[in-house]
């Protein structure tokens, strides 16, 4: 059973370009979460999605950031017009369906560098 | 909003000793508290989950306690090994309020000396 997959692992973008990060959850998992980790800081929640629905985007910056989890295919975190402050590690996590709280399974992360 | 405090200083211990890491939180008590391990350049790995009505939970050499009165969790690694060296993250969720997002502490780095 493959774990959470993220690609690319490393992404370099120039200021003003778009960054597109992909996440495939574990098989059977229908909940996807995105977190951002700045150097020497903790993980910060960004958004929680289920298939075709954004459930909680309270941690997403109001501008330039968007996320989706289509019916088919991976979840995508999109950052438009990147700035240097967007440089960070972006982690995706997934958890199984159900009403109880479950542990989250994390991917290896995408390290975004904005030059 | 919830704040989580973990000792930001690295914890250095000798192999074979017990490592004890602390997680303190403010505001409301969560329904669940989780501990994760993170190695450099990798994503966090789930270790243990403890519910608010549980005082203690064990898994092999790991033990977690949860004191909702003190608003504190302790994470113990007994008979520590150099392979246990990593950053350990405490995380709380708000599932009972409908939010499944985890709030993480900044982590405590553990270094086990051989």
mmCIF file of C-alpha atoms in Angstrom:
data_model
loop_
_atom_site.group_PDB
_atom_site.id
_atom_site.type_symbol
_atom_site.label_atom_id
_atom_site.label_comp_id
_atom_site.label_asym_id
_atom_site.label_seq_id
_atom_site.Cartn_x
_atom_site.Cartn_y
_atom_site.Cartn_z
ATOM 1 C CA UNK A 1 0.000 0.000 0.000
ATOM 2 C CA UNK A 2 1.783 3.103 -1.222
ATOM 3 C CA UNK A 3 1.958 6.005 1.174
ATOM 4 C CA UNK A 4 1.080 9.608 0.484
ATOM 5 C CA UNK A 5 2.864 10.777 -2.636
ATOM 6 C CA UNK A 6 3.876 14.307 -3.405
ATOM 7 C CA UNK A 7 5.525 15.754 -6.462
ATOM 8 C CA UNK A 8 7.692 17.382 -7.273
ATOM 9 C CA UNK A 9 9.975 16.903 -4.284
ATOM 10 C CA UNK A 10 11.848 20.084 -5.085
ATOM 11 C CA UNK A 11 10.548 23.046 -7.036
ATOM 12 C CA UNK A 12 12.382 26.221 -7.950
ATOM 13 C CA UNK A 13 10.417 29.188 -9.217
ATOM 14 C CA UNK A 14 11.307 32.773 -9.976
ATOM 15 C CA UNK A 15 9.333 35.564 -8.360
ATOM 16 C CA UNK A 16 6.062 36.088 -10.194
ATOM 17 C CA UNK A 17 5.780 32.552 -11.560
ATOM 18 C CA UNK A 18 3.175 29.979 -10.581
ATOM 19 C CA UNK A 19 3.898 26.942 -8.409
ATOM 20 C CA UNK A 20 1.753 23.835 -8.650
ATOM 21 C CA UNK A 21 2.166 21.131 -6.001
ATOM 22 C CA UNK A 22 0.526 17.719 -6.283
ATOM 23 C CA UNK A 23 -0.555 15.221 -3.664
ATOM 24 C CA UNK A 24 -1.943 11.706 -4.037
ATOM 25 C CA UNK A 25 -3.436 10.443 -0.764
ATOM 26 C CA UNK A 26 -3.089 6.922 0.542
ATOM 27 C CA UNK A 27 -5.385 4.372 -1.048
ATOM 28 C CA UNK A 28 -8.786 4.479 0.610
ATOM 29 C CA UNK A 29 -8.242 7.900 2.171
ATOM 30 C CA UNK A 30 -10.710 10.609 1.243
ATOM 31 C CA UNK A 31 -9.466 13.464 3.437
ATOM 32 C CA UNK A 32 -6.512 15.605 2.357
ATOM 33 C CA UNK A 33 -4.750 18.321 4.327
ATOM 34 C CA UNK A 34 -2.046 20.768 3.288
ATOM 35 C CA UNK A 35 0.474 22.207 5.751
ATOM 36 C CA UNK A 36 3.351 24.634 5.328
ATOM 37 C CA UNK A 37 6.595 24.502 7.279
ATOM 38 C CA UNK A 38 8.874 27.500 7.239
ATOM 39 C CA UNK A 39 12.547 27.039 8.200
ATOM 40 C CA UNK A 40 12.925 26.565 11.969
ATOM 41 C CA UNK A 41 9.158 26.803 12.456
ATOM 42 C CA UNK A 42 6.378 24.340 13.105
ATOM 43 C CA UNK A 43 3.850 23.000 10.670
ATOM 44 C CA UNK A 44 1.004 25.376 9.953
ATOM 45 C CA UNK A 45 -2.352 24.136 8.682
ATOM 46 C CA UNK A 46 -3.483 25.597 5.387
ATOM 47 C CA UNK A 47 -6.499 23.736 4.010
ATOM 48 C CA UNK A 48 -8.580 20.573 4.447
ATOM 49 C CA UNK A 49 -10.336 19.018 1.479
ATOM 50 C CA UNK A 50 -12.498 16.075 0.611
ATOM 51 C CA UNK A 51 -13.234 14.989 -2.955
ATOM 52 C CA UNK A 52 -14.552 18.027 -4.859
ATOM 53 C CA UNK A 53 -15.047 19.993 -1.631
ATOM 54 C CA UNK A 54 -13.029 22.466 0.405
ATOM 55 C CA UNK A 55 -14.028 21.799 4.001
ATOM 56 C CA UNK A 56 -11.772 24.217 5.889
ATOM 57 C CA UNK A 57 -9.498 26.809 4.317
ATOM 58 C CA UNK A 58 -9.012 28.938 7.415
ATOM 59 C CA UNK A 59 -5.216 28.662 7.163
ATOM 60 C CA UNK A 60 -4.905 29.686 3.529
ATOM 61 C CA UNK A 61 -3.611 33.151 2.671
ATOM 62 C CA UNK A 62 -6.439 35.158 1.170
ATOM 63 C CA UNK A 63 -4.649 35.894 -2.072
ATOM 64 C CA UNK A 64 -2.580 33.904 -4.568
ATOM 65 C CA UNK A 65 -3.195 30.507 -2.911
ATOM 66 C CA UNK A 66 -5.811 27.969 -3.962
ATOM 67 C CA UNK A 67 -6.373 24.249 -3.527
ATOM 68 C CA UNK A 68 -8.509 21.598 -5.121
ATOM 69 C CA UNK A 69 -9.163 17.879 -4.824
ATOM 70 C CA UNK A 70 -10.982 16.800 -7.979
ATOM 71 C CA UNK A 71 -13.073 13.685 -8.368
ATOM 72 C CA UNK A 72 -10.267 12.111 -10.364
ATOM 73 C CA UNK A 73 -6.597 12.754 -9.845
ATOM 74 C CA UNK A 74 -4.420 14.251 -7.166
ATOM 75 C CA UNK A 75 -5.036 17.206 -4.904
ATOM 76 C CA UNK A 76 -3.308 20.355 -6.125
ATOM 77 C CA UNK A 77 -2.055 23.342 -4.181
ATOM 78 C CA UNK A 78 -1.539 26.301 -6.490
ATOM 79 C CA UNK A 79 0.448 29.413 -5.639
ATOM 80 C CA UNK A 80 0.227 32.219 -8.136
ATOM 81 C CA UNK A 81 2.801 35.009 -8.525
ATOM 82 C CA UNK A 82 5.159 33.498 -5.992
ATOM 83 C CA UNK A 83 7.231 35.709 -3.709
ATOM 84 C CA UNK A 84 10.376 34.902 -1.712
ATOM 85 C CA UNK A 85 8.313 34.504 1.459
ATOM 86 C CA UNK A 86 6.556 31.507 -0.116
ATOM 87 C CA UNK A 87 9.795 29.508 0.098
ATOM 88 C CA UNK A 88 9.013 26.651 2.470
ATOM 89 C CA UNK A 89 8.314 22.945 2.691
ATOM 90 C CA UNK A 90 4.729 22.082 1.821
ATOM 91 C CA UNK A 91 3.386 18.848 3.244
ATOM 92 C CA UNK A 92 0.284 16.991 2.296
ATOM 93 C CA UNK A 93 -1.400 14.539 4.660
ATOM 94 C CA UNK A 94 -4.342 12.199 4.319
ATOM 95 C CA UNK A 95 -6.658 10.341 6.661
ATOM 96 C CA UNK A 96 -9.366 7.735 6.175
ATOM 97 C CA UNK A 97 -13.077 8.557 5.965
ATOM 98 C CA UNK A 98 -15.206 8.349 9.052
ATOM 99 C CA UNK A 99 -16.490 10.417 11.920
ATOM 100 C CA UNK A 100 -13.737 9.893 14.458
ATOM 101 C CA UNK A 101 -10.421 11.648 14.613
ATOM 102 C CA UNK A 102 -7.624 9.708 13.025
ATOM 103 C CA UNK A 103 -3.934 10.117 12.745
ATOM 104 C CA UNK A 104 -2.758 11.786 9.595
ATOM 105 C CA UNK A 105 -0.306 10.238 7.179
ATOM 106 C CA UNK A 106 2.147 12.680 5.694
ATOM 107 C CA UNK A 107 3.899 12.736 2.378
ATOM 108 C CA UNK A 108 7.598 13.547 1.952
ATOM 109 C CA UNK A 109 6.861 17.179 1.160
ATOM 110 C CA UNK A 110 7.626 19.569 -1.663
ATOM 111 C CA UNK A 111 10.399 22.043 -1.011
ATOM 112 C CA UNK A 112 9.645 25.258 -2.829
ATOM 113 C CA UNK A 113 12.432 27.743 -3.411
ATOM 114 C CA UNK A 114 11.589 31.128 -4.870
ATOM 115 C CA UNK A 115 14.553 32.950 -6.383
ATOM 116 C CA UNK B 1 -6.673 30.291 19.284
ATOM 117 C CA UNK B 2 -4.885 27.249 20.619
ATOM 118 C CA UNK B 3 -1.214 27.635 21.504
ATOM 119 C CA UNK B 4 1.128 24.705 21.965
ATOM 120 C CA UNK B 5 4.452 24.973 23.729
ATOM 121 C CA UNK B 6 7.242 22.468 23.351
ATOM 122 C CA UNK B 7 10.728 22.962 24.671
ATOM 123 C CA UNK B 8 12.600 24.531 21.787
ATOM 124 C CA UNK B 9 15.968 23.575 23.216
ATOM 125 C CA UNK B 10 17.397 20.274 22.064
ATOM 126 C CA UNK B 11 17.323 17.430 24.549
ATOM 127 C CA UNK B 12 20.577 15.483 24.760
ATOM 128 C CA UNK B 13 20.603 12.162 26.593
ATOM 129 C CA UNK B 14 22.757 9.062 26.816
ATOM 130 C CA UNK B 15 21.780 5.839 25.108
ATOM 131 C CA UNK B 16 19.746 3.595 27.385
ATOM 132 C CA UNK B 17 18.239 6.466 29.399
ATOM 133 C CA UNK B 18 14.614 7.572 29.306
ATOM 134 C CA UNK B 19 13.832 10.676 27.286
ATOM 135 C CA UNK B 20 10.907 12.809 28.474
ATOM 136 C CA UNK B 21 9.448 15.509 26.248
ATOM 137 C CA UNK B 22 6.808 18.006 27.321
ATOM 138 C CA UNK B 23 3.859 19.507 25.478
ATOM 139 C CA UNK B 24 1.814 22.274 27.099
ATOM 140 C CA UNK B 25 -1.240 23.887 25.574
ATOM 141 C CA UNK B 26 -3.435 26.858 26.412
ATOM 142 C CA UNK B 27 -7.130 27.481 26.022
ATOM 143 C CA UNK B 28 -9.487 24.606 25.506
ATOM 144 C CA UNK B 29 -8.663 20.960 25.982
ATOM 145 C CA UNK B 30 -8.626 18.997 22.750
ATOM 146 C CA UNK B 31 -10.512 15.788 22.236
ATOM 147 C CA UNK B 32 -7.323 14.114 21.052
ATOM 148 C CA UNK B 33 -3.620 14.713 21.334
ATOM 149 C CA UNK B 34 -1.100 13.178 18.963
ATOM 150 C CA UNK B 35 2.667 12.782 18.814
ATOM 151 C CA UNK B 36 4.662 12.654 15.597
ATOM 152 C CA UNK B 37 8.299 12.111 14.745
ATOM 153 C CA UNK B 38 10.008 14.142 12.035
ATOM 154 C CA UNK B 39 13.444 13.447 10.592
ATOM 155 C CA UNK B 40 15.343 16.136 8.639
ATOM 156 C CA UNK B 41 13.986 16.557 5.127
ATOM 157 C CA UNK B 42 11.045 14.233 5.695
ATOM 158 C CA UNK B 43 7.384 14.421 6.541
ATOM 159 C CA UNK B 44 6.106 13.765 10.082
ATOM 160 C CA UNK B 45 5.350 10.167 11.032
ATOM 161 C CA UNK B 46 2.474 9.384 13.390
ATOM 162 C CA UNK B 47 3.474 7.723 16.671
ATOM 163 C CA UNK B 48 0.654 7.790 19.203
ATOM 164 C CA UNK B 49 -2.810 9.244 19.736
ATOM 165 C CA UNK B 50 -4.356 9.695 23.190
ATOM 166 C CA UNK B 51 -7.937 10.694 23.939
ATOM 167 C CA UNK B 52 -9.010 13.184 26.588
ATOM 168 C CA UNK B 53 -10.489 10.432 28.755
ATOM 169 C CA UNK B 54 -7.262 8.410 28.675
ATOM 170 C CA UNK B 55 -4.536 9.124 31.194
ATOM 171 C CA UNK B 56 -1.810 7.063 29.603
ATOM 172 C CA UNK B 57 -1.031 5.135 26.444
ATOM 173 C CA UNK B 58 1.868 2.832 25.598
ATOM 174 C CA UNK B 59 3.370 1.448 22.422
ATOM 175 C CA UNK B 60 6.535 -0.600 22.716
ATOM 176 C CA UNK B 61 9.177 1.768 24.214
ATOM 177 C CA UNK B 62 6.894 4.804 23.936
ATOM 178 C CA UNK B 63 4.555 6.139 26.597
ATOM 179 C CA UNK B 64 2.301 9.182 26.469
ATOM 180 C CA UNK B 65 0.405 10.783 29.340
ATOM 181 C CA UNK B 66 -2.368 13.348 29.060
ATOM 182 C CA UNK B 67 -3.339 15.618 31.969
ATOM 183 C CA UNK B 68 -6.264 17.850 31.000
ATOM 184 C CA UNK B 69 -6.120 19.646 34.364
ATOM 185 C CA UNK B 70 -2.514 20.702 33.854
ATOM 186 C CA UNK B 71 -3.097 21.022 30.084
ATOM 187 C CA UNK B 72 -0.011 18.957 29.515
ATOM 188 C CA UNK B 73 1.171 15.818 27.770
ATOM 189 C CA UNK B 74 4.414 14.008 28.480
ATOM 190 C CA UNK B 75 6.084 11.770 25.902
ATOM 191 C CA UNK B 76 8.564 9.174 27.148
ATOM 192 C CA UNK B 77 11.002 7.005 25.212
ATOM 193 C CA UNK B 78 12.494 4.310 27.434
ATOM 194 C CA UNK B 79 15.807 2.586 26.720
ATOM 195 C CA UNK B 80 16.581 5.270 24.167
ATOM 196 C CA UNK B 81 18.746 4.501 21.134
ATOM 197 C CA UNK B 82 20.709 6.745 18.754
ATOM 198 C CA UNK B 83 18.094 5.862 16.097
ATOM 199 C CA UNK B 84 15.525 7.700 18.236
ATOM 200 C CA UNK B 85 17.298 10.988 17.467
ATOM 201 C CA UNK B 86 14.763 13.179 15.658
ATOM 202 C CA UNK B 87 12.371 16.065 16.232
ATOM 203 C CA UNK B 88 9.191 15.137 18.068
ATOM 204 C CA UNK B 89 6.020 17.103 17.430
ATOM 205 C CA UNK B 90 2.952 17.388 19.590
ATOM 206 C CA UNK B 91 -0.330 18.023 17.757
ATOM 207 C CA UNK B 92 -3.869 18.778 18.814
ATOM 208 C CA UNK B 93 -7.039 18.600 16.799
ATOM 209 C CA UNK B 94 -10.447 20.156 17.139
ATOM 210 C CA UNK B 95 -12.482 17.309 15.832
ATOM 211 C CA UNK B 96 -15.210 17.881 18.382
ATOM 212 C CA UNK B 97 -15.797 21.351 16.943
ATOM 213 C CA UNK B 98 -15.873 20.032 13.403
ATOM 214 C CA UNK B 99 -12.364 21.099 12.512
ATOM 215 C CA UNK B 100 -10.042 18.234 11.668
ATOM 216 C CA UNK B 101 -6.984 20.362 11.138
ATOM 217 C CA UNK B 102 -4.072 19.642 13.441
ATOM 218 C CA UNK B 103 -2.335 22.400 15.363
ATOM 219 C CA UNK B 104 1.334 21.505 15.804
ATOM 220 C CA UNK B 105 3.904 22.580 18.324
ATOM 221 C CA UNK B 106 7.269 23.645 16.961
ATOM 222 C CA UNK B 107 8.818 20.394 18.165
ATOM 223 C CA UNK B 108 11.634 19.305 20.434
ATOM 224 C CA UNK B 109 14.810 17.903 18.932
ATOM 225 C CA UNK B 110 16.071 14.798 20.696
ATOM 226 C CA UNK B 111 19.691 13.725 20.372
ATOM 227 C CA UNK B 112 20.627 10.327 21.831
ATOM 228 C CA UNK B 113 24.362 9.928 22.320
ATOM 229 C CA UNK B 114 25.866 6.445 21.937
#
